[in-house]
Coordinates of C-alpha atoms in Angstrom, one line a residue:
Chain A
M1 CA 0.0 0.1 0.1
R2 CA 3.0 2.4 0.1
R3 CA 2.4 3.6 -3.5
H4 CA -0.8 4.8 -2.6
T5 CA 0.1 6.7 0.4
F6 CA 3.2 8.6 -0.2
V7 CA 1.8 11.5 -1.9
M8 CA -0.7 12.1 0.9
T9 CA 2.2 12.6 3.3
L10 CA 4.1 15.1 1.6
G11 CA 4.1 18.4 3.6
R12 CA 6.4 21.3 3.7
G13 CA 9.2 19.1 5.0
S14 CA 9.1 17.0 2.1
P15 CA 12.0 15.9 0.0
F16 CA 11.3 18.8 -2.4
S17 CA 12.8 21.3 0.0
L18 CA 15.9 19.3 0.8
G19 CA 17.5 20.2 -2.5
L20 CA 17.1 16.6 -4.2
T21 CA 16.4 16.3 -7.8
G22 CA 12.9 15.9 -8.5
F23 CA 10.0 15.1 -6.2
V24 CA 8.7 12.2 -4.3
S25 CA 12.4 10.8 -4.3
T26 CA 11.7 8.6 -1.5
L27 CA 9.2 6.7 -3.9
A28 CA 10.0 2.8 -3.6
C29 CA 8.3 1.8 -6.5
P30 CA 8.2 4.0 -9.8
L31 CA 5.5 3.7 -12.0
T32 CA 6.1 1.0 -14.3
E33 CA 4.5 0.2 -17.7
K34 CA 2.6 -2.7 -16.2
V35 CA 1.5 -0.6 -13.3
S36 CA 0.2 2.2 -15.7
Y37 CA -1.6 -0.4 -17.8
K38 CA -3.5 -2.1 -14.8
L39 CA -4.3 1.4 -13.6
R40 CA -5.9 2.2 -17.1
T41 CA -7.9 -0.7 -17.1
R42 CA -9.4 0.1 -13.6
F43 CA -10.1 3.7 -14.8
K44 CA -13.6 3.7 -14.8
A45 CA -14.7 1.6 -11.9
S46 CA -12.2 3.3 -9.5
H47 CA -13.1 6.7 -10.6
M48 CA -16.8 6.1 -10.1
A49 CA -16.1 4.8 -6.7
G50 CA -14.4 8.0 -5.7
E51 CA -11.2 6.5 -5.2
K52 CA -8.0 8.3 -6.3
E53 CA -5.9 6.6 -8.7
I54 CA -2.1 6.9 -8.3
W55 CA -1.4 9.3 -10.9
E56 CA -4.1 11.7 -9.4
K57 CA -2.1 11.6 -6.1
I58 CA 1.2 12.0 -7.9
G59 CA -0.3 15.1 -9.7
E60 CA -2.0 16.5 -6.8
G61 CA 1.2 16.3 -4.8
F62 CA 3.2 18.1 -7.6
V63 CA 0.7 20.9 -8.1
Q64 CA 0.5 21.5 -4.3
E65 CA 4.3 21.5 -4.0
Y66 CA 4.8 23.6 -7.2
Y67 CA 2.6 26.5 -6.4
H68 CA 3.4 26.5 -2.7
Q69 CA 7.4 27.0 -3.9
F70 CA 6.2 29.6 -6.4
D71 CA 4.2 31.8 -4.0
N72 CA 6.3 31.4 -0.7
T73 CA 10.0 31.1 -1.9
N74 CA 12.5 32.8 -4.0
R75 CA 11.6 30.3 -6.8
M76 CA 15.1 29.1 -7.7
G77 CA 14.2 25.9 -5.8
L78 CA 11.5 25.1 -8.4
G79 CA 14.4 23.9 -10.6
Y80 CA 14.6 20.9 -8.4
L81 CA 11.1 19.9 -9.6
Y82 CA 12.3 19.6 -13.1
S83 CA 14.3 17.0 -14.9
G84 CA 17.8 18.0 -16.1
Q85 CA 16.7 18.4 -19.7
A86 CA 13.2 19.7 -19.0
C87 CA 11.6 22.2 -21.4
L88 CA 9.3 25.3 -20.2
T89 CA 7.4 27.3 -22.7
W90 CA 6.5 30.6 -20.8
E91 CA 4.1 32.8 -22.7
G92 CA 5.7 31.5 -25.9
T93 CA 9.3 31.6 -25.2
I94 CA 11.1 28.3 -24.7
F95 CA 13.7 27.5 -21.8
Q96 CA 15.4 24.1 -21.8
G97 CA 17.3 22.7 -18.8
R98 CA 16.9 22.9 -15.2
E99 CA 19.2 26.0 -14.7
A100 CA 17.4 28.0 -17.5
I101 CA 14.0 27.2 -16.1
A102 CA 15.1 28.2 -12.6
G103 CA 16.7 31.3 -13.8
K104 CA 13.4 32.3 -15.6
L105 CA 11.1 31.8 -12.8
A106 CA 13.3 33.4 -10.3
S107 CA 13.7 36.4 -12.5
L108 CA 9.9 37.1 -13.1
P109 CA 9.2 40.6 -12.3
F110 CA 7.1 40.8 -9.2
K111 CA 7.7 40.5 -5.3
R112 CA 4.5 38.8 -4.3
I113 CA 2.1 36.4 -6.1
Q114 CA -0.6 34.2 -5.1
H115 CA -2.0 31.5 -7.2
I116 CA -5.8 30.3 -6.8
I117 CA -6.4 27.1 -8.5
T118 CA -9.9 26.7 -10.3
E119 CA -9.4 23.2 -11.9
K120 CA -6.9 20.5 -11.9
D121 CA -7.1 17.6 -14.2
F122 CA -4.8 14.7 -14.4
Q123 CA -4.2 11.6 -16.7
P124 CA -1.8 8.7 -16.9
T125 CA -0.1 8.4 -20.3
I126 CA 0.8 5.4 -22.3
D127 CA 4.7 5.9 -21.4
S128 CA 3.7 5.8 -17.7
C129 CA 3.8 9.7 -17.3
V130 CA 1.5 11.9 -15.4
L131 CA -0.3 14.8 -17.6
I132 CA -1.5 17.7 -15.4
M133 CA -3.6 20.7 -16.8
V134 CA -4.0 23.5 -14.1
F135 CA -6.5 26.4 -14.7
G136 CA -6.6 29.3 -12.2
Q137 CA -6.0 32.9 -11.3
L138 CA -3.1 34.6 -10.2
Q139 CA -2.5 37.7 -8.4
A140 CA 0.9 39.6 -8.8
D141 CA 1.7 42.4 -6.3
E142 CA -1.1 44.9 -6.7
E143 CA -2.2 43.8 -10.3
Q144 CA -5.7 42.8 -11.2
P145 CA -6.3 39.2 -11.0
M146 CA -5.5 37.3 -14.3
A147 CA -6.5 33.9 -15.6
F148 CA -3.6 31.5 -16.4
H149 CA -3.6 27.9 -17.4
Q150 CA -0.6 25.5 -17.3
V151 CA 0.4 22.0 -18.5
F152 CA 2.9 19.8 -16.8
M153 CA 4.2 16.3 -17.7
L154 CA 5.8 14.3 -14.9
K155 CA 8.0 11.3 -15.5
S156 CA 9.7 8.7 -13.0
Q157 CA 13.4 8.9 -13.5
N158 CA 15.7 7.1 -11.4
G159 CA 13.4 6.5 -8.7
S160 CA 12.0 9.9 -8.2
W161 CA 9.5 12.0 -10.3
A162 CA 10.4 15.1 -12.0
C163 CA 8.7 17.5 -14.5
T164 CA 9.9 17.1 -17.9
N165 CA 7.4 19.7 -19.8
D166 CA 5.8 22.7 -18.8
V167 CA 3.7 25.0 -20.7
F168 CA 2.4 28.4 -19.1
R169 CA 0.0 31.0 -20.8
L170 CA -2.0 33.7 -19.2
G171 CA -5.6 33.8 -20.3
I172 CA -5.5 36.9 -22.3
H173 CA -7.2 36.7 -25.8
N174 CA -6.0 38.9 -28.5
I175 CA -8.9 38.3 -31.1
P176 CA -12.5 39.2 -30.3
V177 CA -15.0 36.8 -31.5
Chain B
M1 CA 13.1 16.3 -46.4
R2 CA 9.9 14.2 -46.5
R3 CA 9.4 14.6 -42.7
H4 CA 9.5 18.2 -42.9
T5 CA 6.9 18.5 -45.5
F6 CA 4.1 15.9 -44.8
V7 CA 2.2 18.0 -42.4
M8 CA 2.5 21.0 -44.5
T9 CA 0.6 19.2 -47.3
L10 CA -2.4 17.9 -45.3
G11 CA -5.4 19.3 -46.5
R12 CA -9.2 18.5 -46.3
G13 CA -8.6 15.5 -48.4
S14 CA -6.0 14.2 -45.9
P15 CA -5.8 10.5 -44.5
F16 CA -8.0 11.8 -41.9
S17 CA -11.1 11.8 -43.9
L18 CA -10.4 8.4 -45.2
G19 CA -11.4 6.8 -42.1
L20 CA -7.7 5.6 -41.0
T21 CA -6.8 5.5 -37.8
G22 CA -4.8 8.2 -36.5
F23 CA -3.4 10.9 -38.7
V24 CA -0.4 11.6 -40.9
S25 CA -0.9 7.9 -41.6
T26 CA 1.5 8.2 -44.5
L27 CA 4.3 9.2 -42.6
A28 CA 7.3 7.2 -43.7
C29 CA 9.5 7.9 -41.0
P30 CA 8.0 7.9 -37.4
L31 CA 9.7 10.2 -34.9
T32 CA 12.1 8.0 -32.8
E33 CA 13.9 8.4 -29.7
K34 CA 17.0 9.2 -31.5
V35 CA 15.1 11.7 -33.7
S36 CA 13.6 13.3 -30.6
Y37 CA 16.7 13.7 -28.8
K38 CA 18.5 15.4 -31.8
L39 CA 15.5 17.7 -32.2
R40 CA 15.9 18.7 -28.5
T41 CA 19.6 19.6 -28.7
R42 CA 18.8 21.9 -31.7
F43 CA 16.0 23.4 -29.8
K44 CA 17.2 26.8 -29.2
A45 CA 19.2 27.5 -32.5
S46 CA 16.5 26.3 -34.8
H47 CA 13.9 28.2 -32.8
M48 CA 15.9 31.3 -32.8
A49 CA 16.2 31.0 -36.7
G50 CA 12.6 30.9 -37.0
E51 CA 12.6 27.4 -38.4
K52 CA 9.7 25.2 -37.3
E53 CA 10.7 22.0 -35.5
I54 CA 9.1 18.8 -36.8
W55 CA 6.8 18.5 -33.5
E56 CA 5.5 22.1 -34.1
K57 CA 4.6 20.9 -37.8
I58 CA 3.0 17.8 -36.5
G59 CA 1.0 19.8 -33.7
E60 CA 0.0 22.5 -36.3
G61 CA -1.2 19.7 -38.6
F62 CA -3.2 18.0 -35.8
V63 CA -4.6 21.4 -34.4
Q64 CA -5.9 22.3 -37.7
E65 CA -7.3 19.1 -38.7
Y66 CA -9.0 18.4 -35.2
Y67 CA -10.9 21.9 -35.0
H68 CA -11.7 21.6 -38.7
Q69 CA -13.6 18.6 -38.2
F70 CA -15.1 19.7 -34.9
D71 CA -16.6 22.6 -36.6
N72 CA -17.6 21.4 -39.8
T73 CA -18.6 17.7 -39.5
N74 CA -20.8 15.5 -37.4
R75 CA -17.7 14.9 -35.1
M76 CA -17.9 11.0 -35.1
G77 CA -14.8 11.1 -37.5
L78 CA -12.9 12.7 -34.6
G79 CA -12.5 9.3 -33.1
Y80 CA -10.1 8.3 -36.0
L81 CA -7.6 10.8 -34.7
Y82 CA -7.4 9.2 -31.5
S83 CA -5.5 5.9 -30.3
G84 CA -7.6 2.9 -29.5
Q85 CA -7.2 3.3 -25.8
A86 CA -6.9 7.2 -25.9
C87 CA -8.2 9.1 -22.9
L88 CA -10.2 12.1 -22.8
T89 CA -11.2 14.5 -19.8
W90 CA -14.1 16.7 -20.8
E91 CA -15.0 19.2 -18.1
G92 CA -13.8 16.9 -15.5
T93 CA -15.5 13.8 -16.9
I94 CA -13.4 10.9 -18.0
F95 CA -14.0 8.9 -21.3
Q96 CA -11.5 6.2 -22.3
G97 CA -11.4 4.5 -25.7
R98 CA -11.9 5.8 -29.4
E99 CA -15.5 5.0 -29.5
A100 CA -16.3 6.4 -26.0
I101 CA -14.6 9.7 -27.0
A102 CA -16.3 9.9 -30.5
G103 CA -19.7 9.2 -28.9
K104 CA -19.2 12.1 -26.3
L105 CA -18.0 14.5 -29.1
A106 CA -20.7 13.7 -31.3
S107 CA -23.3 14.1 -28.6
L108 CA -22.6 17.5 -27.6
P109 CA -25.6 19.6 -27.3
F110 CA -25.2 22.2 -30.0
K111 CA -25.9 22.5 -33.6
R112 CA -23.1 24.8 -35.0
I113 CA -19.8 25.8 -33.3
Q114 CA -17.0 27.8 -34.0
H115 CA -13.3 27.7 -32.5
I116 CA -10.9 30.5 -32.5
I117 CA -7.5 29.6 -31.4
T118 CA -5.7 32.5 -29.6
E119 CA -2.4 30.5 -28.8
K120 CA -0.9 27.1 -29.6
D121 CA 2.1 25.8 -27.9
F122 CA 4.0 22.5 -28.9
Q123 CA 6.7 20.7 -27.2
P124 CA 8.3 17.3 -27.9
T125 CA 8.5 15.0 -25.0
I126 CA 11.3 12.5 -23.8
D127 CA 9.3 9.6 -25.1
S128 CA 8.9 11.3 -28.5
C129 CA 5.4 12.4 -28.1
V130 CA 4.3 15.8 -29.0
L131 CA 2.6 17.8 -26.1
I132 CA 0.0 20.6 -27.4
M133 CA -1.5 23.3 -25.4
V134 CA -4.4 25.2 -26.8
F135 CA -6.1 28.4 -25.6
G136 CA -8.9 30.0 -27.4
Q137 CA -12.6 31.0 -27.6
L138 CA -15.6 28.9 -29.0
Q139 CA -19.0 30.0 -29.8
A140 CA -21.7 27.5 -29.8
D141 CA -25.1 28.2 -31.7
E142 CA -26.2 31.8 -30.3
E143 CA -24.4 31.5 -27.1
Q144 CA -21.8 34.0 -25.7
P145 CA -18.2 33.2 -26.8
M146 CA -16.6 31.3 -24.2
A147 CA -12.9 30.8 -23.4
F148 CA -11.4 27.4 -23.4
H149 CA -8.2 25.7 -23.1
Q150 CA -7.4 22.1 -24.4
V151 CA -4.3 19.7 -24.3
F152 CA -3.3 17.2 -26.5
M153 CA -0.5 14.4 -26.3
L154 CA 0.3 12.8 -29.7
K155 CA 2.3 9.5 -30.2
S156 CA 3.4 7.8 -33.2
Q157 CA 2.0 4.3 -33.4
N158 CA 2.4 1.9 -36.2
G159 CA 3.5 4.5 -38.5
S160 CA 0.9 7.1 -37.9
W161 CA 0.2 9.7 -35.2
A162 CA -2.5 9.4 -32.9
C163 CA -3.9 11.5 -29.9
T164 CA -3.5 9.4 -26.6
N165 CA -4.5 12.1 -24.1
D166 CA -7.0 14.9 -24.3
V167 CA -8.1 17.4 -21.7
F168 CA -10.7 20.1 -22.2
R169 CA -11.8 22.9 -19.9
L170 CA -14.2 26.0 -20.5
G171 CA -12.6 28.9 -18.9
I172 CA -15.0 29.6 -16.3
H173 CA -13.7 30.5 -12.7
N174 CA -15.7 29.4 -9.8
I175 CA -13.8 31.4 -7.0
P176 CA -13.4 35.1 -7.3
V177 CA -10.1 36.3 -6.1

């Protein structure tokens, strides 16, 4: 049952904050193809029963940790949530690699920010990754709240989970219908 | 150069409309791990030069075809863009498998719909997939335009590209900041 409880116990003193690469680095059993397939076949029944699947727990844990660090730290530590060659597209501009990503996030021009999550969706992928789509609002300094949406892909590498892909956009339309 | 041109030639008479499973089914050279890695190392230079990478062309082709079929057909044909065990999360409800997905999309309760795309972002993944995030507005029948965002994951299977993951949400906040 360990696989089903580890994310639930992640707190502010989790491996994230210890400077380890990736998150859930104490995970004893990485998600394997076999596990993923089994999960997929159980998809509907477990969902209907209200039981959270492992990818939902992993995704929930990542989202909680990511936005907590984003809103409450200097953001350089966010780099440890990414894999070494991770890719971030931030408002259309591409950053590749953990250092480039952390540098971008740390350099964003505001002093205070708060994310409020409206919706979070999680899916497993055929390659045993976890796909996350987040929709919410953010408020930076004294600015008006703005909608945003963000996608993450998580992959288990060397026994820990890390973000390999991240796409962020503010919800601003440039074309009136 | 064939890999770099095939998406550009996709049109209304593309393999999509012939009832084949997946899209770009005439693709001679599926994206491999090796190709993907090479693409990733070229990431910044090619992007700065304004040259579109193969995953951008694949993503563009899919987005063009998906929303064209969505807005101009009875939508049952959309099922052929998905892999057999694909997963769709539509406003928080999960549909798994091509038939379930096509059935859901075909049963949506409007007669006319128009999607207007504001932003499209594309990324390659470490497993040689293409990750797509779309942000835009849709207008159904005489309703007010609504924001939406949607994520797709494409994977090359048996020589053709298919959508394995799809998450759709309307841009409606339920929590005022």
